[in-house]
């Protein structure tokens, strides 16, 4: 599903040049659950941004579902992203001015899904995440675990093929964290590919494979299953 | 999609109440002023636009081509008839002569009702109602004024005179002299016409009252109320007529007069605006107001853009999320535009309300009857629509672009800095624009107010205070002497004089002058002021040479002013003893004295050459210098005496200084309007400044904390804010000062006697702006400066 080869990303300011990704290559197959680990500054987040089509690489190739996407323009990237990729962030990133329902509904609005169908799909996913009773609450009225469940609901409501999770349990206590990891595992079992950046060895054990990075390169790959 | 935009927009507005309030209040004030200005400007532009075949209606005017060209909106009374006979250019020609201040008497049985009609009566021909669209409610406009002693009055006047009774066939008497029978009732004249009279009487009747004036040979004088309107045939151009009109001068004047007296067409659409004639308002003032309105809207939009870009940081997370979820730049841009639309629509509703509430005030100020009906006026609706769109895009597009441009990764990680938003320099440019507008308006206000103060406080060369003027309704020598002698005995009366008009008056008569035995008249006109020998004394006119004329009822001696000496290239002393003839030779005598120049017109005009001479046939007022302590009782005695002498007339009085201040009515109105609009611009500017400094304080919390930890004093912190705004205000001043100087220089050019725009005006303006800015910025800055650094540092 994903094949990156020789991927490079360099951040330049006037005086400093920071190599974030240094000729990185790997592959992720459909249905896999991959963890990416490594110390701060090793390039994990840059990698996730490029995989999520939020950023361009400076060199190398990125093949998504058989298409070279490394040099897509903004419009094409946005289109590919909203149809295929769901995001889960450490800090949840819910819009404070929208209710739970409206936050989850947002991707469907951008996909152009009609009102009644939207309602039904949002309700289904909220039900699945067991936060239906909180549908009219605002994010700041929810606990961290509930907020992350909403974020996961939002990530999956458009049935993406790929979920990118950036330290999804980083802001949660262990019981809420486990709950979220279980949600991701369930999704994976239903066929969704998941790539998760994490610092937590505990969380990484939910995945099939761990890619360890240092200074923008893959150091090792552990296959867990 | 839009529902979502509206929802989030609405909630954002509720969440940031201060920001929302600043924007809505600012925008609504700006738009409300724009609505009022639009109403005012369109009201004036609509004057006399409702007549059919508007483009073919002209007024014939008179030009005097002598030393300089003088313009007069009126024509010699016989001109209309001659034009009708001599030329075939016009489809219709109509003469109208109006005389203000008429006494109307209505006798019903033993009941006698009297009305003093300030607007007076107009003598006119039936064709007048053919040219102008003033419909008759009753009667036939073609025949109503055909016969002598017939009249047409407006519906509301008919109601005032006769109540609900049918006015047709009723009679009334004008100035106790001539009776008229009502043959038609006019629909009330609309407010947007320059024709104000409510009473129209048949032209042929004029001979009964003013036989000399009404004669076909009175070509040598122009009375300002005597006008002639024509409607050209469709095939005729005004140029053709203007080319042919000199033939008329040649036919009815001889010698030098044939060159001096020239006639020209003035389009009806020009009448309301042409100050060379009797125009009410110069179009340039309307333009100025229009620009002020535009500036007010721009000022309000500037606030919006400033606050919105400053606020953009707070929105960065939302933008990031939306982009991650697949939103495109255009979608984010339109989302922001939707929010702006919400604010603008709110402001619009509020603005319309404010405009409706303040319209009566504006009407009172302008003595007009403007109306504000959104649904009835397609122009207003269109204006509001365009204004709304303009405001939305002026204010919404830049912040929208800024927000839509955010990089999602940076936005999500709150790593977008104020610097990366950019727009800081744009915000500076906008604040400079806003303050340049405010300062220009402040300078304008100071200059106009200065000129008004100058007009009020300048020594006019005569005494205008505590002078009461009573009318002399009929030219009866015995009665006027009785009035003078009896009034003189009233306690509190210091001096008094019988005269035509006081030294400065809106009513003037100018005539040619022949010096000694020169073969022809001088190339300038002399302003005649007939008065008795107490005139100089009562008004405090100062003799610079010779003596006052001796008491007399008829003209044998003249006193002239210094300008006459200048015009004749002589010293005042040299003039004494020389003979002059004026008024077509009917008044002659020698110059016995020369008075110091005094302002006989408003300061808009130059002092005229003036002669003062006794001529009781021309006395229409008694001017009385009273002791202000006794005014009240004195006025009561005047009324009693006057009524006993002129029981059949209507008593009235006025103070001279009131009349003189009427000269500056338009200037006063402009001053008030500019003051109000400048005040609003400043207020809107301050709102924006307050918003901006609040935002700056928030952004700088950490910087302030660090600086304080490192030992900065409160004054250092205050200067952090102060230097930024001081610099912007100075730049604004550098832009505003020359611009305002130039515009106000043009304004002052309308005054022959005017103030000079000195550095004081600019110093005052900049001091005032700094004061306001300091007050606005001060509170917020001091609060930031006083905040504990521990707290400041914790907030980041």
CSV table of C-alpha atoms in Angstrom, one decimal, chain A residues 53-144:
chain,number,residue,atom,x,y,z
A,53,UNK,CA,0.4,14.2,2.6
A,54,UNK,CA,0.7,17.3,4.8
A,55,UNK,CA,4.3,17.9,3.6
A,56,UNK,CA,6.4,17.2,0.5
A,57,UNK,CA,9.6,15.3,0.5
A,58,UNK,CA,12.7,17.0,-1.0
A,59,UNK,CA,13.7,13.9,-2.8
A,60,UNK,CA,12.9,10.2,-3.3
A,61,UNK,CA,9.7,8.5,-4.1
A,62,UNK,CA,6.4,7.9,-2.3
A,63,UNK,CA,4.0,5.5,-3.8
A,64,UNK,CA,0.5,5.3,-2.3
A,65,UNK,CA,-1.7,2.6,-3.6
A,66,UNK,CA,0.4,2.2,-6.7
A,67,UNK,CA,0.5,6.0,-7.5
A,68,UNK,CA,3.5,8.2,-7.2
A,69,UNK,CA,2.3,11.0,-4.9
A,70,UNK,CA,5.6,12.7,-3.9
A,71,UNK,CA,5.0,15.7,-6.1
A,72,UNK,CA,1.2,16.1,-6.0
A,73,UNK,CA,0.0,19.6,-5.7
A,74,UNK,CA,-2.0,20.9,-2.8
A,75,UNK,CA,-5.4,20.2,-4.3
A,76,UNK,CA,-4.6,16.6,-5.3
A,77,UNK,CA,-3.0,15.9,-1.9
A,78,UNK,CA,-6.0,17.3,-0.1
A,79,UNK,CA,-8.3,15.2,-2.2
A,80,UNK,CA,-6.3,12.0,-1.7
A,81,UNK,CA,-6.0,12.8,2.0
A,82,UNK,CA,-9.7,13.3,2.7
A,83,UNK,CA,-10.7,10.1,0.8
A,84,UNK,CA,-8.0,7.7,2.1
A,85,UNK,CA,-6.3,8.9,5.3
A,86,UNK,CA,-7.5,9.4,8.9
A,87,UNK,CA,-5.5,11.2,11.5
A,88,UNK,CA,-5.3,10.7,15.3
A,89,UNK,CA,-3.1,13.2,17.2
A,90,UNK,CA,-1.6,13.3,20.6
A,91,UNK,CA,-3.4,16.5,21.5
A,92,UNK,CA,-6.7,15.3,19.9
A,93,UNK,CA,-7.0,18.5,17.8
A,94,UNK,CA,-10.7,18.8,18.1
A,95,UNK,CA,-12.2,22.1,17.1
A,96,UNK,CA,-13.3,23.8,20.3
A,97,UNK,CA,-16.2,25.7,18.8
A,98,UNK,CA,-17.9,22.5,17.4
A,99,UNK,CA,-19.7,19.8,19.3
A,100,UNK,CA,-18.7,16.2,19.3
A,101,UNK,CA,-21.2,15.4,16.5
A,102,UNK,CA,-20.1,18.4,14.4
A,103,UNK,CA,-16.4,17.5,14.8
A,104,UNK,CA,-16.9,14.0,13.6
A,105,UNK,CA,-19.2,15.2,10.8
A,106,UNK,CA,-16.5,17.6,9.4
A,107,UNK,CA,-14.6,15.1,7.2
A,108,UNK,CA,-17.9,14.0,5.6
A,109,UNK,CA,-18.8,17.6,4.9
A,110,UNK,CA,-15.5,18.1,3.0
A,111,UNK,CA,-16.2,14.8,1.2
A,112,UNK,CA,-19.5,16.3,0.0
A,113,UNK,CA,-21.6,13.6,1.7
A,114,UNK,CA,-25.3,14.7,1.9
A,115,UNK,CA,-26.9,15.6,5.2
A,116,UNK,CA,-29.1,12.6,6.0
A,117,UNK,CA,-26.3,10.1,5.1
A,118,UNK,CA,-23.8,12.2,7.1
A,119,UNK,CA,-26.1,12.0,10.2
A,120,UNK,CA,-26.4,8.3,9.9
A,121,UNK,CA,-22.7,7.7,9.4
A,122,UNK,CA,-21.7,10.0,12.3
A,123,UNK,CA,-24.2,8.3,14.6
A,124,UNK,CA,-23.0,4.9,13.7
A,125,UNK,CA,-19.4,5.7,14.4
A,126,UNK,CA,-20.2,7.6,17.6
A,127,UNK,CA,-22.2,4.6,18.7
A,128,UNK,CA,-19.3,2.3,17.9
A,129,UNK,CA,-17.0,4.5,20.0
A,130,UNK,CA,-19.5,4.6,22.8
A,131,UNK,CA,-19.7,8.4,22.9
A,132,UNK,CA,-23.2,8.8,21.5
A,133,UNK,CA,-24.5,10.2,24.8
A,134,UNK,CA,-21.9,13.0,24.5
A,135,UNK,CA,-22.8,14.0,20.9
A,136,UNK,CA,-23.9,17.5,21.8
A,137,UNK,CA,-21.1,18.3,24.2
A,138,UNK,CA,-18.1,20.5,23.3
A,139,UNK,CA,-14.6,19.1,23.5
A,140,UNK,CA,-13.7,21.0,26.6
A,141,UNK,CA,-16.6,19.3,28.4
A,142,UNK,CA,-15.0,15.9,27.9
A,143,UNK,CA,-12.2,13.9,29.6
A,144,UNK,CA,-9.0,13.3,27.7
